[in-house]
Amino acid sequence: MYSTTRLLQLTGTVLVTGAIAVLVAAPASAVTSAADSAFLSDLRAEGIGYESAGDVIANAYQVCSELDSGISATAIGLEIMDHTGINARQAAAFLVNSIDYYCPQHAEAFG
């Protein structure tokens, strides 16, 4: 479960919500693909802010790793909510977008 703990530590430090969000322009190296740009745009549209584009993209890949290891999307979402300021809708949006952009083989995770 080390990787879940790592995901939560990273997510807790980089995801913030709503009006208190501090959106910082990402260095060019953090966003390396059109998928990265679209992922970040979709997060902002859901009201999920972040301090570091690179860290939030790494968190999305960590979601995929957790799913690969057999941890359920529901369990990951609940842990994220327990350790961050994001609500259930935002946690679900983060998970769905992570899956859509970085590990579509887990599209059934909420099915």
PDB file of N, CA and C in Angstrom:
ATOM      1  N   MET A   1       0.833  -1.187   0.000  1.00  0.00           N
ATOM      2  CA  MET A   1       0.000   0.000   0.000  1.00  0.00           C
ATOM      3  C   MET A   1       0.880   1.253   0.000  1.00  0.00           C
ATOM      4  N   TYR A   2       2.194   1.067  -0.081  1.00  0.00           N
ATOM      5  CA  TYR A   2       3.093   2.216  -0.118  1.00  0.00           C
ATOM      6  C   TYR A   2       2.687   3.200  -1.208  1.00  0.00           C
ATOM      7  N   SER A   3       2.350   2.674  -2.386  1.00  0.00           N
ATOM      8  CA  SER A   3       2.064   3.576  -3.494  1.00  0.00           C
ATOM      9  C   SER A   3       0.792   4.380  -3.255  1.00  0.00           C
ATOM     10  N   THR A   4      -0.208   3.825  -2.560  1.00  0.00           N
ATOM     11  CA  THR A   4      -1.395   4.614  -2.225  1.00  0.00           C
ATOM     12  C   THR A   4      -1.012   5.751  -1.295  1.00  0.00           C
ATOM     13  N   THR A   5      -0.172   5.451  -0.320  1.00  0.00           N
ATOM     14  CA  THR A   5       0.286   6.492   0.597  1.00  0.00           C
ATOM     15  C   THR A   5       1.013   7.577  -0.178  1.00  0.00           C
ATOM     16  N   ARG A   6       1.865   7.196  -1.123  1.00  0.00           N
ATOM     17  CA  ARG A   6       2.598   8.173  -1.925  1.00  0.00           C
ATOM     18  C   ARG A   6       1.631   9.022  -2.742  1.00  0.00           C
ATOM     19  N   LEU A   7       0.623   8.385  -3.343  1.00  0.00           N
ATOM     20  CA  LEU A   7      -0.382   9.118  -4.109  1.00  0.00           C
ATOM     21  C   LEU A   7      -1.065  10.142  -3.221  1.00  0.00           C
ATOM     22  N   LEU A   8      -1.436   9.733  -2.029  1.00  0.00           N
ATOM     23  CA  LEU A   8      -2.146  10.640  -1.139  1.00  0.00           C
ATOM     24  C   LEU A   8      -1.260  11.787  -0.687  1.00  0.00           C
ATOM     25  N   GLN A   9      -0.016  11.510  -0.409  1.00  0.00           N
ATOM     26  CA  GLN A   9       0.890  12.579  -0.021  1.00  0.00           C
ATOM     27  C   GLN A   9       1.056  13.576  -1.150  1.00  0.00           C
ATOM     28  N   LEU A  10       1.260  13.096  -2.354  1.00  0.00           N
ATOM     29  CA  LEU A  10       1.409  13.995  -3.497  1.00  0.00           C
ATOM     30  C   LEU A  10       0.124  14.745  -3.782  1.00  0.00           C
ATOM     31  N   THR A  11      -0.990  14.012  -3.795  1.00  0.00           N
ATOM     32  CA  THR A  11      -2.263  14.638  -4.114  1.00  0.00           C
ATOM     33  C   THR A  11      -2.611  15.684  -3.078  1.00  0.00           C
ATOM     34  N   GLY A  12      -2.373  15.386  -1.833  1.00  0.00           N
ATOM     35  CA  GLY A  12      -2.688  16.333  -0.770  1.00  0.00           C
ATOM     36  C   GLY A  12      -1.912  17.629  -0.886  1.00  0.00           C
ATOM     37  N   THR A  13      -0.744  17.575  -1.463  1.00  0.00           N
ATOM     38  CA  THR A  13       0.055  18.790  -1.565  1.00  0.00           C
ATOM     39  C   THR A  13      -0.159  19.551  -2.859  1.00  0.00           C
ATOM     40  N   VAL A  14      -0.701  18.904  -3.883  1.00  0.00           N
ATOM     41  CA  VAL A  14      -0.815  19.622  -5.149  1.00  0.00           C
ATOM     42  C   VAL A  14      -2.233  19.958  -5.570  1.00  0.00           C
ATOM     43  N   LEU A  15      -3.227  19.268  -5.053  1.00  0.00           N
ATOM     44  CA  LEU A  15      -4.593  19.566  -5.452  1.00  0.00           C
ATOM     45  C   LEU A  15      -5.240  20.498  -4.439  1.00  0.00           C
ATOM     46  N   VAL A  16      -5.842  21.539  -4.922  1.00  0.00           N
ATOM     47  CA  VAL A  16      -6.620  22.449  -4.092  1.00  0.00           C
ATOM     48  C   VAL A  16      -7.901  22.757  -4.842  1.00  0.00           C
ATOM     49  N   THR A  17      -8.887  23.328  -4.163  1.00  0.00           N
ATOM     50  CA  THR A  17     -10.174  23.499  -4.814  1.00  0.00           C
ATOM     51  C   THR A  17     -10.591  24.954  -4.923  1.00  0.00           C
ATOM     52  N   GLY A  18     -11.546  25.156  -5.861  1.00  0.00           N
ATOM     53  CA  GLY A  18     -12.312  26.377  -6.000  1.00  0.00           C
ATOM     54  C   GLY A  18     -11.534  27.666  -5.925  1.00  0.00           C
ATOM     55  N   ALA A  19     -12.086  28.603  -5.148  1.00  0.00           N
ATOM     56  CA  ALA A  19     -11.567  29.966  -5.097  1.00  0.00           C
ATOM     57  C   ALA A  19     -10.178  30.046  -4.492  1.00  0.00           C
ATOM     58  N   ILE A  20      -9.798  29.062  -3.680  1.00  0.00           N
ATOM     59  CA  ILE A  20      -8.477  29.130  -3.065  1.00  0.00           C
ATOM     60  C   ILE A  20      -7.397  28.509  -3.932  1.00  0.00           C
ATOM     61  N   ALA A  21      -7.777  28.038  -5.094  1.00  0.00           N
ATOM     62  CA  ALA A  21      -6.801  27.403  -5.977  1.00  0.00           C
ATOM     63  C   ALA A  21      -5.726  28.384  -6.404  1.00  0.00           C
ATOM     64  N   VAL A  22      -4.517  27.894  -6.378  1.00  0.00           N
ATOM     65  CA  VAL A  22      -3.389  28.690  -6.842  1.00  0.00           C
ATOM     66  C   VAL A  22      -2.884  28.021  -8.114  1.00  0.00           C
ATOM     67  N   LEU A  23      -3.254  28.581  -9.235  1.00  0.00           N
ATOM     68  CA  LEU A  23      -2.830  28.010 -10.504  1.00  0.00           C
ATOM     69  C   LEU A  23      -1.544  28.688 -10.934  1.00  0.00           C
ATOM     70  N   VAL A  24      -0.541  27.896 -11.068  1.00  0.00           N
ATOM     71  CA  VAL A  24       0.765  28.400 -11.450  1.00  0.00           C
ATOM     72  C   VAL A  24       1.065  27.900 -12.851  1.00  0.00           C
ATOM     73  N   ALA A  25       1.546  28.767 -13.696  1.00  0.00           N
ATOM     74  CA  ALA A  25       1.902  28.354 -15.052  1.00  0.00           C
ATOM     75  C   ALA A  25       2.931  27.237 -14.980  1.00  0.00           C
ATOM     76  N   ALA A  26       2.681  26.197 -15.714  1.00  0.00           N
ATOM     77  CA  ALA A  26       3.574  25.040 -15.694  1.00  0.00           C
ATOM     78  C   ALA A  26       4.787  25.296 -16.563  1.00  0.00           C
ATOM     79  N   PRO A  27       5.940  24.821 -16.107  1.00  0.00           N
ATOM     80  CA  PRO A  27       7.106  24.905 -16.966  1.00  0.00           C
ATOM     81  C   PRO A  27       6.852  24.074 -18.226  1.00  0.00           C
ATOM     82  N   ALA A  28       7.446  24.460 -19.318  1.00  0.00           N
ATOM     83  CA  ALA A  28       7.216  23.775 -20.588  1.00  0.00           C
ATOM     84  C   ALA A  28       7.491  22.283 -20.487  1.00  0.00           C
ATOM     85  N   SER A  29       8.459  21.882 -19.666  1.00  0.00           N
ATOM     86  CA  SER A  29       8.814  20.469 -19.570  1.00  0.00           C
ATOM     87  C   SER A  29       7.769  19.641 -18.835  1.00  0.00           C
ATOM     88  N   ALA A  30       6.911  20.251 -18.014  1.00  0.00           N
ATOM     89  CA  ALA A  30       5.915  19.503 -17.250  1.00  0.00           C
ATOM     90  C   ALA A  30       4.803  18.980 -18.146  1.00  0.00           C
ATOM     91  N   VAL A  31       4.422  19.740 -19.122  1.00  0.00           N
ATOM     92  CA  VAL A  31       3.353  19.345 -20.040  1.00  0.00           C
ATOM     93  C   VAL A  31       4.023  18.941 -21.340  1.00  0.00           C
ATOM     94  N   THR A  32       4.016  17.637 -21.603  1.00  0.00           N
ATOM     95  CA  THR A  32       4.785  17.148 -22.741  1.00  0.00           C
ATOM     96  C   THR A  32       3.936  16.624 -23.887  1.00  0.00           C
ATOM     97  N   SER A  33       2.611  16.645 -23.723  1.00  0.00           N
ATOM     98  CA  SER A  33       1.771  16.113 -24.793  1.00  0.00           C
ATOM     99  C   SER A  33       0.436  16.834 -24.831  1.00  0.00           C
ATOM    100  N   ALA A  34      -0.269  16.620 -25.924  1.00  0.00           N
ATOM    101  CA  ALA A  34      -1.620  17.164 -26.038  1.00  0.00           C
ATOM    102  C   ALA A  34      -2.523  16.551 -24.975  1.00  0.00           C
ATOM    103  N   ALA A  35      -2.285  15.279 -24.644  1.00  0.00           N
ATOM    104  CA  ALA A  35      -3.077  14.628 -23.590  1.00  0.00           C
ATOM    105  C   ALA A  35      -2.864  15.316 -22.250  1.00  0.00           C
ATOM    106  N   ASP A  36      -1.613  15.686 -21.948  1.00  0.00           N
ATOM    107  CA  ASP A  36      -1.335  16.407 -20.700  1.00  0.00           C
ATOM    108  C   ASP A  36      -2.098  17.725 -20.658  1.00  0.00           C
ATOM    109  N   SER A  37      -2.042  18.468 -21.725  1.00  0.00           N
ATOM    110  CA  SER A  37      -2.735  19.762 -21.786  1.00  0.00           C
ATOM    111  C   SER A  37      -4.241  19.594 -21.617  1.00  0.00           C
ATOM    112  N   ALA A  38      -4.804  18.602 -22.299  1.00  0.00           N
ATOM    113  CA  ALA A  38      -6.245  18.363 -22.209  1.00  0.00           C
ATOM    114  C   ALA A  38      -6.632  17.896 -20.810  1.00  0.00           C
ATOM    115  N   PHE A  39      -5.820  17.035 -20.210  1.00  0.00           N
ATOM    116  CA  PHE A  39      -6.062  16.559 -18.848  1.00  0.00           C
ATOM    117  C   PHE A  39      -6.114  17.735 -17.875  1.00  0.00           C
ATOM    118  N   LEU A  40      -5.122  18.598 -17.938  1.00  0.00           N
ATOM    119  CA  LEU A  40      -5.067  19.750 -17.041  1.00  0.00           C
ATOM    120  C   LEU A  40      -6.237  20.695 -17.275  1.00  0.00           C
ATOM    121  N   SER A  41      -6.605  20.885 -18.517  1.00  0.00           N
ATOM    122  CA  SER A  41      -7.751  21.728 -18.844  1.00  0.00           C
ATOM    123  C   SER A  41      -9.039  21.146 -18.258  1.00  0.00           C
ATOM    124  N   ASP A  42      -9.203  19.837 -18.379  1.00  0.00           N
ATOM    125  CA  ASP A  42     -10.394  19.192 -17.831  1.00  0.00           C
ATOM    126  C   ASP A  42     -10.436  19.305 -16.307  1.00  0.00           C
ATOM    127  N   LEU A  43      -9.289  19.201 -15.651  1.00  0.00           N
ATOM    128  CA  LEU A  43      -9.260  19.376 -14.195  1.00  0.00           C
ATOM    129  C   LEU A  43      -9.702  20.779 -13.813  1.00  0.00           C
ATOM    130  N   ARG A  44      -9.174  21.771 -14.513  1.00  0.00           N
ATOM    131  CA  ARG A  44      -9.571  23.163 -14.224  1.00  0.00           C
ATOM    132  C   ARG A  44     -11.069  23.352 -14.440  1.00  0.00           C
ATOM    133  N   ALA A  45     -11.618  22.728 -15.472  1.00  0.00           N
ATOM    134  CA  ALA A  45     -13.055  22.837 -15.748  1.00  0.00           C
ATOM    135  C   ALA A  45     -13.892  22.224 -14.624  1.00  0.00           C
ATOM    136  N   GLU A  46     -13.324  21.278 -13.896  1.00  0.00           N
ATOM    137  CA  GLU A  46     -14.011  20.655 -12.765  1.00  0.00           C
ATOM    138  C   GLU A  46     -13.781  21.421 -11.464  1.00  0.00           C
ATOM    139  N   GLY A  47     -13.040  22.527 -11.541  1.00  0.00           N
ATOM    140  CA  GLY A  47     -12.769  23.305 -10.338  1.00  0.00           C
ATOM    141  C   GLY A  47     -11.620  22.768  -9.507  1.00  0.00           C
ATOM    142  N   ILE A  48     -10.796  21.924 -10.115  1.00  0.00           N
ATOM    143  CA  ILE A  48      -9.641  21.360  -9.420  1.00  0.00           C
ATOM    144  C   ILE A  48      -8.412  22.144  -9.834  1.00  0.00           C
ATOM    145  N   GLY A  49      -7.822  22.835  -8.892  1.00  0.00           N
ATOM    146  CA  GLY A  49      -6.601  23.586  -9.147  1.00  0.00           C
ATOM    147  C   GLY A  49      -5.393  22.777  -8.710  1.00  0.00           C
ATOM    148  N   TYR A  50      -4.243  23.257  -9.022  1.00  0.00           N
ATOM    149  CA  TYR A  50      -3.019  22.553  -8.664  1.00  0.00           C
ATOM    150  C   TYR A  50      -1.874  23.549  -8.634  1.00  0.00           C
ATOM    151  N   GLU A  51      -0.848  23.203  -7.893  1.00  0.00           N
ATOM    152  CA  GLU A  51       0.336  24.048  -7.807  1.00  0.00           C
ATOM    153  C   GLU A  51       1.377  23.660  -8.846  1.00  0.00           C
ATOM    154  N   SER A  52       1.418  22.389  -9.204  1.00  0.00           N
ATOM    155  CA  SER A  52       2.444  21.895 -10.122  1.00  0.00           C
ATOM    156  C   SER A  52       1.821  20.961 -11.150  1.00  0.00           C
ATOM    157  N   ALA A  53       1.875  21.346 -12.409  1.00  0.00           N
ATOM    158  CA  ALA A  53       1.344  20.498 -13.473  1.00  0.00           C
ATOM    159  C   ALA A  53       2.057  19.150 -13.499  1.00  0.00           C
ATOM    160  N   GLY A  54       3.354  19.167 -13.334  1.00  0.00           N
ATOM    161  CA  GLY A  54       4.115  17.915 -13.347  1.00  0.00           C
ATOM    162  C   GLY A  54       3.689  16.970 -12.243  1.00  0.00           C
ATOM    163  N   ASP A  55       3.462  17.520 -11.041  1.00  0.00           N
ATOM    164  CA  ASP A  55       3.048  16.676  -9.925  1.00  0.00           C
ATOM    165  C   ASP A  55       1.646  16.120 -10.121  1.00  0.00           C
ATOM    166  N   VAL A  56       0.738  16.938 -10.627  1.00  0.00           N
ATOM    167  CA  VAL A  56      -0.632  16.453 -10.795  1.00  0.00           C
ATOM    168  C   VAL A  56      -0.692  15.410 -11.922  1.00  0.00           C
ATOM    169  N   ILE A  57       0.121  15.546 -12.940  1.00  0.00           N
ATOM    170  CA  ILE A  57       0.202  14.528 -13.990  1.00  0.00           C
ATOM    171  C   ILE A  57       0.799  13.244 -13.407  1.00  0.00           C
ATOM    172  N   ALA A  58       1.820  13.380 -12.575  1.00  0.00           N
ATOM    173  CA  ALA A  58       2.396  12.203 -11.905  1.00  0.00           C
ATOM    174  C   ALA A  58       1.349  11.517 -11.035  1.00  0.00           C
ATOM    175  N   ASN A  59       0.492  12.302 -10.376  1.00  0.00           N
ATOM    176  CA  ASN A  59      -0.582  11.724  -9.569  1.00  0.00           C
ATOM    177  C   ASN A  59      -1.539  10.916 -10.436  1.00  0.00           C
ATOM    178  N   ALA A  60      -1.826  11.405 -11.630  1.00  0.00           N
ATOM    179  CA  ALA A  60      -2.707  10.674 -12.540  1.00  0.00           C
ATOM    180  C   ALA A  60      -2.086   9.328 -12.921  1.00  0.00           C
ATOM    181  N   TYR A  61      -0.793   9.328 -13.197  1.00  0.00           N
ATOM    182  CA  TYR A  61      -0.114   8.071 -13.497  1.00  0.00           C
ATOM    183  C   TYR A  61      -0.108   7.157 -12.276  1.00  0.00           C
ATOM    184  N   GLN A  62      -0.026   7.738 -11.080  1.00  0.00           N
ATOM    185  CA  GLN A  62      -0.060   6.943  -9.860  1.00  0.00           C
ATOM    186  C   GLN A  62      -1.427   6.271  -9.695  1.00  0.00           C
ATOM    187  N   VAL A  63      -2.501   6.986 -10.061  1.00  0.00           N
ATOM    188  CA  VAL A  63      -3.837   6.378 -10.054  1.00  0.00           C
ATOM    189  C   VAL A  63      -3.814   5.126 -10.929  1.00  0.00           C
ATOM    190  N   CYS A  64      -3.224   5.237 -12.106  1.00  0.00           N
ATOM    191  CA  CYS A  64      -3.150   4.093 -13.014  1.00  0.00           C
ATOM    192  C   CYS A  64      -2.364   2.938 -12.386  1.00  0.00           C
ATOM    193  N   SER A  65      -1.271   3.256 -11.730  1.00  0.00           N
ATOM    194  CA  SER A  65      -0.468   2.217 -11.067  1.00  0.00           C
ATOM    195  C   SER A  65      -1.262   1.525  -9.978  1.00  0.00           C
ATOM    196  N   GLU A  66      -2.014   2.315  -9.216  1.00  0.00           N
ATOM    197  CA  GLU A  66      -2.845   1.740  -8.157  1.00  0.00           C
ATOM    198  C   GLU A  66      -3.903   0.817  -8.748  1.00  0.00           C
ATOM    199  N   LEU A  67      -4.537   1.246  -9.824  1.00  0.00           N
ATOM    200  CA  LEU A  67      -5.529   0.399 -10.490  1.00  0.00           C
ATOM    201  C   LEU A  67      -4.875  -0.865 -11.033  1.00  0.00           C
ATOM    202  N   ASP A  68      -3.670  -0.726 -11.602  1.00  0.00           N
ATOM    203  CA  ASP A  68      -2.933  -1.888 -12.108  1.00  0.00           C
ATOM    204  C   ASP A  68      -2.681  -2.908 -10.999  1.00  0.00           C
ATOM    205  N   SER A  69      -2.470  -2.413  -9.776  1.00  0.00           N
ATOM    206  CA  SER A  69      -2.164  -3.313  -8.659  1.00  0.00           C
ATOM    207  C   SER A  69      -3.418  -3.898  -8.016  1.00  0.00           C
ATOM    208  N   GLY A  70      -4.598  -3.536  -8.527  1.00  0.00           N
ATOM    209  CA  GLY A  70      -5.823  -4.134  -8.040  1.00  0.00           C
ATOM    210  C   GLY A  70      -6.617  -3.314  -7.041  1.00  0.00           C
ATOM    211  N   ILE A  71      -6.147  -2.138  -6.713  1.00  0.00           N
ATOM    212  CA  ILE A  71      -6.895  -1.278  -5.796  1.00  0.00           C
ATOM    213  C   ILE A  71      -8.066  -0.670  -6.561  1.00  0.00           C
ATOM    214  N   SER A  72      -9.229  -0.659  -5.946  1.00  0.00           N
ATOM    215  CA  SER A  72     -10.421  -0.177  -6.651  1.00  0.00           C
ATOM    216  C   SER A  72     -10.415   1.340  -6.783  1.00  0.00           C
ATOM    217  N   ALA A  73     -11.066   1.816  -7.832  1.00  0.00           N
ATOM    218  CA  ALA A  73     -11.202   3.261  -8.035  1.00  0.00           C
ATOM    219  C   ALA A  73     -11.935   3.900  -6.863  1.00  0.00           C
ATOM    220  N   THR A  74     -12.919   3.202  -6.329  1.00  0.00           N
ATOM    221  CA  THR A  74     -13.660   3.725  -5.187  1.00  0.00           C
ATOM    222  C   THR A  74     -12.742   3.922  -3.989  1.00  0.00           C
ATOM    223  N   ALA A  75     -11.904   2.938  -3.718  1.00  0.00           N
ATOM    224  CA  ALA A  75     -10.972   3.052  -2.589  1.00  0.00           C
ATOM    225  C   ALA A  75      -9.987   4.202  -2.801  1.00  0.00           C
ATOM    226  N   ILE A  76      -9.489   4.343  -4.007  1.00  0.00           N
ATOM    227  CA  ILE A  76      -8.560   5.439  -4.303  1.00  0.00           C
ATOM    228  C   ILE A  76      -9.265   6.778  -4.125  1.00  0.00           C
ATOM    229  N   GLY A  77     -10.472   6.900  -4.665  1.00  0.00           N
ATOM    230  CA  GLY A  77     -11.226   8.141  -4.537  1.00  0.00           C
ATOM    231  C   GLY A  77     -11.514   8.511  -3.097  1.00  0.00           C
ATOM    232  N   LEU A  78     -11.896   7.535  -2.285  1.00  0.00           N
ATOM    233  CA  LEU A  78     -12.173   7.806  -0.869  1.00  0.00           C
ATOM    234  C   LEU A  78     -10.922   8.264  -0.141  1.00  0.00           C
ATOM    235  N   GLU A  79      -9.801   7.629  -0.436  1.00  0.00           N
ATOM    236  CA  GLU A  79      -8.543   8.035   0.199  1.00  0.00           C
ATOM    237  C   GLU A  79      -8.136   9.446  -0.220  1.00  0.00           C
ATOM    238  N   ILE A  80      -8.320   9.766  -1.489  1.00  0.00           N
ATOM    239  CA  ILE A  80      -7.994  11.115  -1.960  1.00  0.00           C
ATOM    240  C   ILE A  80      -8.861  12.136  -1.226  1.00  0.00           C
ATOM    241  N   MET A  81     -10.159  11.844  -1.099  1.00  0.00           N
ATOM    242  CA  MET A  81     -11.057  12.773  -0.400  1.00  0.00           C
ATOM    243  C   MET A  81     -10.672  12.913   1.070  1.00  0.00           C
ATOM    244  N   ASP A  82     -10.234  11.822   1.690  1.00  0.00           N
ATOM    245  CA  ASP A  82      -9.848  11.867   3.099  1.00  0.00           C
ATOM    246  C   ASP A  82      -8.618  12.729   3.347  1.00  0.00           C
ATOM    247  N   HIS A  83      -7.780  12.896   2.323  1.00  0.00           N
ATOM    248  CA  HIS A  83      -6.500  13.574   2.519  1.00  0.00           C
ATOM    249  C   HIS A  83      -6.340  14.867   1.729  1.00  0.00           C
ATOM    250  N   THR A  84      -7.406  15.323   1.104  1.00  0.00           N
ATOM    251  CA  THR A  84      -7.347  16.571   0.345  1.00  0.00           C
ATOM    252  C   THR A  84      -8.605  17.374   0.614  1.00  0.00           C
ATOM    253  N   GLY A  85      -8.696  18.542   0.030  1.00  0.00           N
ATOM    254  CA  GLY A  85      -9.877  19.378   0.154  1.00  0.00           C
ATOM    255  C   GLY A  85     -10.873  19.177  -0.970  1.00  0.00           C
ATOM    256  N   ILE A  86     -10.681  18.168  -1.807  1.00  0.00           N
ATOM    257  CA  ILE A  86     -11.615  18.005  -2.919  1.00  0.00           C
ATOM    258  C   ILE A  86     -12.818  17.184  -2.491  1.00  0.00           C
ATOM    259  N   ASN A  87     -13.955  17.467  -3.121  1.00  0.00           N
ATOM    260  CA  ASN A  87     -15.194  16.768  -2.784  1.00  0.00           C
ATOM    261  C   ASN A  87     -15.344  15.502  -3.634  1.00  0.00           C
ATOM    262  N   ALA A  88     -16.426  14.774  -3.405  1.00  0.00           N
ATOM    263  CA  ALA A  88     -16.638  13.493  -4.094  1.00  0.00           C
ATOM    264  C   ALA A  88     -16.700  13.663  -5.610  1.00  0.00           C
ATOM    265  N   ARG A  89     -17.398  14.686  -6.074  1.00  0.00           N
ATOM    266  CA  ARG A  89     -17.502  14.913  -7.519  1.00  0.00           C
ATOM    267  C   ARG A  89     -16.131  15.188  -8.115  1.00  0.00           C
ATOM    268  N   GLN A  90     -15.329  15.995  -7.435  1.00  0.00           N
ATOM    269  CA  GLN A  90     -14.002  16.325  -7.941  1.00  0.00           C
ATOM    270  C   GLN A  90     -13.065  15.121  -7.884  1.00  0.00           C
ATOM    271  N   ALA A  91     -13.157  14.326  -6.814  1.00  0.00           N
ATOM    272  CA  ALA A  91     -12.323  13.120  -6.724  1.00  0.00           C
ATOM    273  C   ALA A  91     -12.668  12.166  -7.862  1.00  0.00           C
ATOM    274  N   ALA A  92     -13.976  12.004  -8.119  1.00  0.00           N
ATOM    275  CA  ALA A  92     -14.396  11.145  -9.228  1.00  0.00           C
ATOM    276  C   ALA A  92     -13.906  11.703 -10.558  1.00  0.00           C
ATOM    277  N   ALA A  93     -13.993  13.020 -10.723  1.00  0.00           N
ATOM    278  CA  ALA A  93     -13.525  13.643 -11.970  1.00  0.00           C
ATOM    279  C   ALA A  93     -12.024  13.435 -12.147  1.00  0.00           C
ATOM    280  N   PHE A  94     -11.258  13.556 -11.066  1.00  0.00           N
ATOM    281  CA  PHE A  94      -9.819  13.329 -11.150  1.00  0.00           C
ATOM    282  C   PHE A  94      -9.539  11.892 -11.582  1.00  0.00           C
ATOM    283  N   LEU A  95     -10.237  10.938 -10.970  1.00  0.00           N
ATOM    284  CA  LEU A  95     -10.039   9.534 -11.325  1.00  0.00           C
ATOM    285  C   LEU A  95     -10.454   9.253 -12.763  1.00  0.00           C
ATOM    286  N   VAL A  96     -11.632   9.721 -13.154  1.00  0.00           N
ATOM    287  CA  VAL A  96     -12.118   9.476 -14.511  1.00  0.00           C
ATOM    288  C   VAL A  96     -11.178  10.085 -15.546  1.00  0.00           C
ATOM    289  N   ASN A  97     -10.737  11.318 -15.302  1.00  0.00           N
ATOM    290  CA  ASN A  97      -9.823  11.954 -16.249  1.00  0.00           C
ATOM    291  C   ASN A  97      -8.468  11.253 -16.277  1.00  0.00           C
ATOM    292  N   SER A  98      -7.992  10.810 -15.132  1.00  0.00           N
ATOM    293  CA  SER A  98      -6.735  10.053 -15.097  1.00  0.00           C
ATOM    294  C   SER A  98      -6.851   8.807 -15.966  1.00  0.00           C
ATOM    295  N   ILE A  99      -7.958   8.099 -15.802  1.00  0.00           N
ATOM    296  CA  ILE A  99      -8.181   6.884 -16.580  1.00  0.00           C
ATOM    297  C   ILE A  99      -8.332   7.211 -18.064  1.00  0.00           C
ATOM    298  N   ASP A 100      -9.153   8.215 -18.369  1.00  0.00           N
ATOM    299  CA  ASP A 100      -9.381   8.569 -19.777  1.00  0.00           C
ATOM    300  C   ASP A 100      -8.095   8.907 -20.509  1.00  0.00           C
ATOM    301  N   TYR A 101      -7.232   9.686 -19.860  1.00  0.00           N
ATOM    302  CA  TYR A 101      -6.039  10.180 -20.549  1.00  0.00           C
ATOM    303  C   TYR A 101      -4.824   9.269 -20.436  1.00  0.00           C
ATOM    304  N   TYR A 102      -4.695   8.519 -19.331  1.00  0.00           N
ATOM    305  CA  TYR A 102      -3.438   7.815 -19.101  1.00  0.00           C
ATOM    306  C   TYR A 102      -3.553   6.294 -18.972  1.00  0.00           C
ATOM    307  N   CYS A 103      -4.736   5.784 -18.704  1.00  0.00           N
ATOM    308  CA  CYS A 103      -4.871   4.320 -18.606  1.00  0.00           C
ATOM    309  C   CYS A 103      -6.283   3.888 -18.991  1.00  0.00           C
ATOM    310  N   PRO A 104      -6.632   4.097 -20.262  1.00  0.00           N
ATOM    311  CA  PRO A 104      -7.986   3.764 -20.706  1.00  0.00           C
ATOM    312  C   PRO A 104      -8.329   2.279 -20.563  1.00  0.00           C
ATOM    313  N   GLN A 105      -7.329   1.438 -20.364  1.00  0.00           N
ATOM    314  CA  GLN A 105      -7.616   0.017 -20.135  1.00  0.00           C
ATOM    315  C   GLN A 105      -8.404  -0.192 -18.847  1.00  0.00           C
ATOM    316  N   HIS A 106      -8.468   0.833 -17.994  1.00  0.00           N
ATOM    317  CA  HIS A 106      -9.227   0.750 -16.741  1.00  0.00           C
ATOM    318  C   HIS A 106     -10.578   1.449 -16.836  1.00  0.00           C
ATOM    319  N   ALA A 107     -11.063   1.649 -18.047  1.00  0.00           N
ATOM    320  CA  ALA A 107     -12.325   2.370 -18.237  1.00  0.00           C
ATOM    321  C   ALA A 107     -13.497   1.723 -17.502  1.00  0.00           C
ATOM    322  N   GLU A 108     -13.396   0.448 -17.223  1.00  0.00           N
ATOM    323  CA  GLU A 108     -14.467  -0.259 -16.513  1.00  0.00           C
ATOM    324  C   GLU A 108     -14.378  -0.074 -15.007  1.00  0.00           C
ATOM    325  N   ALA A 109     -13.426   0.680 -14.516  1.00  0.00           N
ATOM    326  CA  ALA A 109     -13.176   0.803 -13.073  1.00  0.00           C
ATOM    327  C   ALA A 109     -14.389   1.287 -12.288  1.00  0.00           C
ATOM    328  N   PHE A 110     -15.263   2.041 -12.920  1.00  0.00           N
ATOM    329  CA  PHE A 110     -16.448   2.524 -12.228  1.00  0.00           C
ATOM    330  C   PHE A 110     -17.693   1.751 -12.622  1.00  0.00           C
ATOM    331  N   GLY A 111     -17.529   0.710 -13.419  1.00  0.00           N
ATOM    332  CA  GLY A 111     -18.660  -0.061 -13.927  1.00  0.00           C
ATOM    333  C   GLY A 111     -19.149  -1.114 -12.999  1.00  0.00           C
TER     334      GLY A 111
END
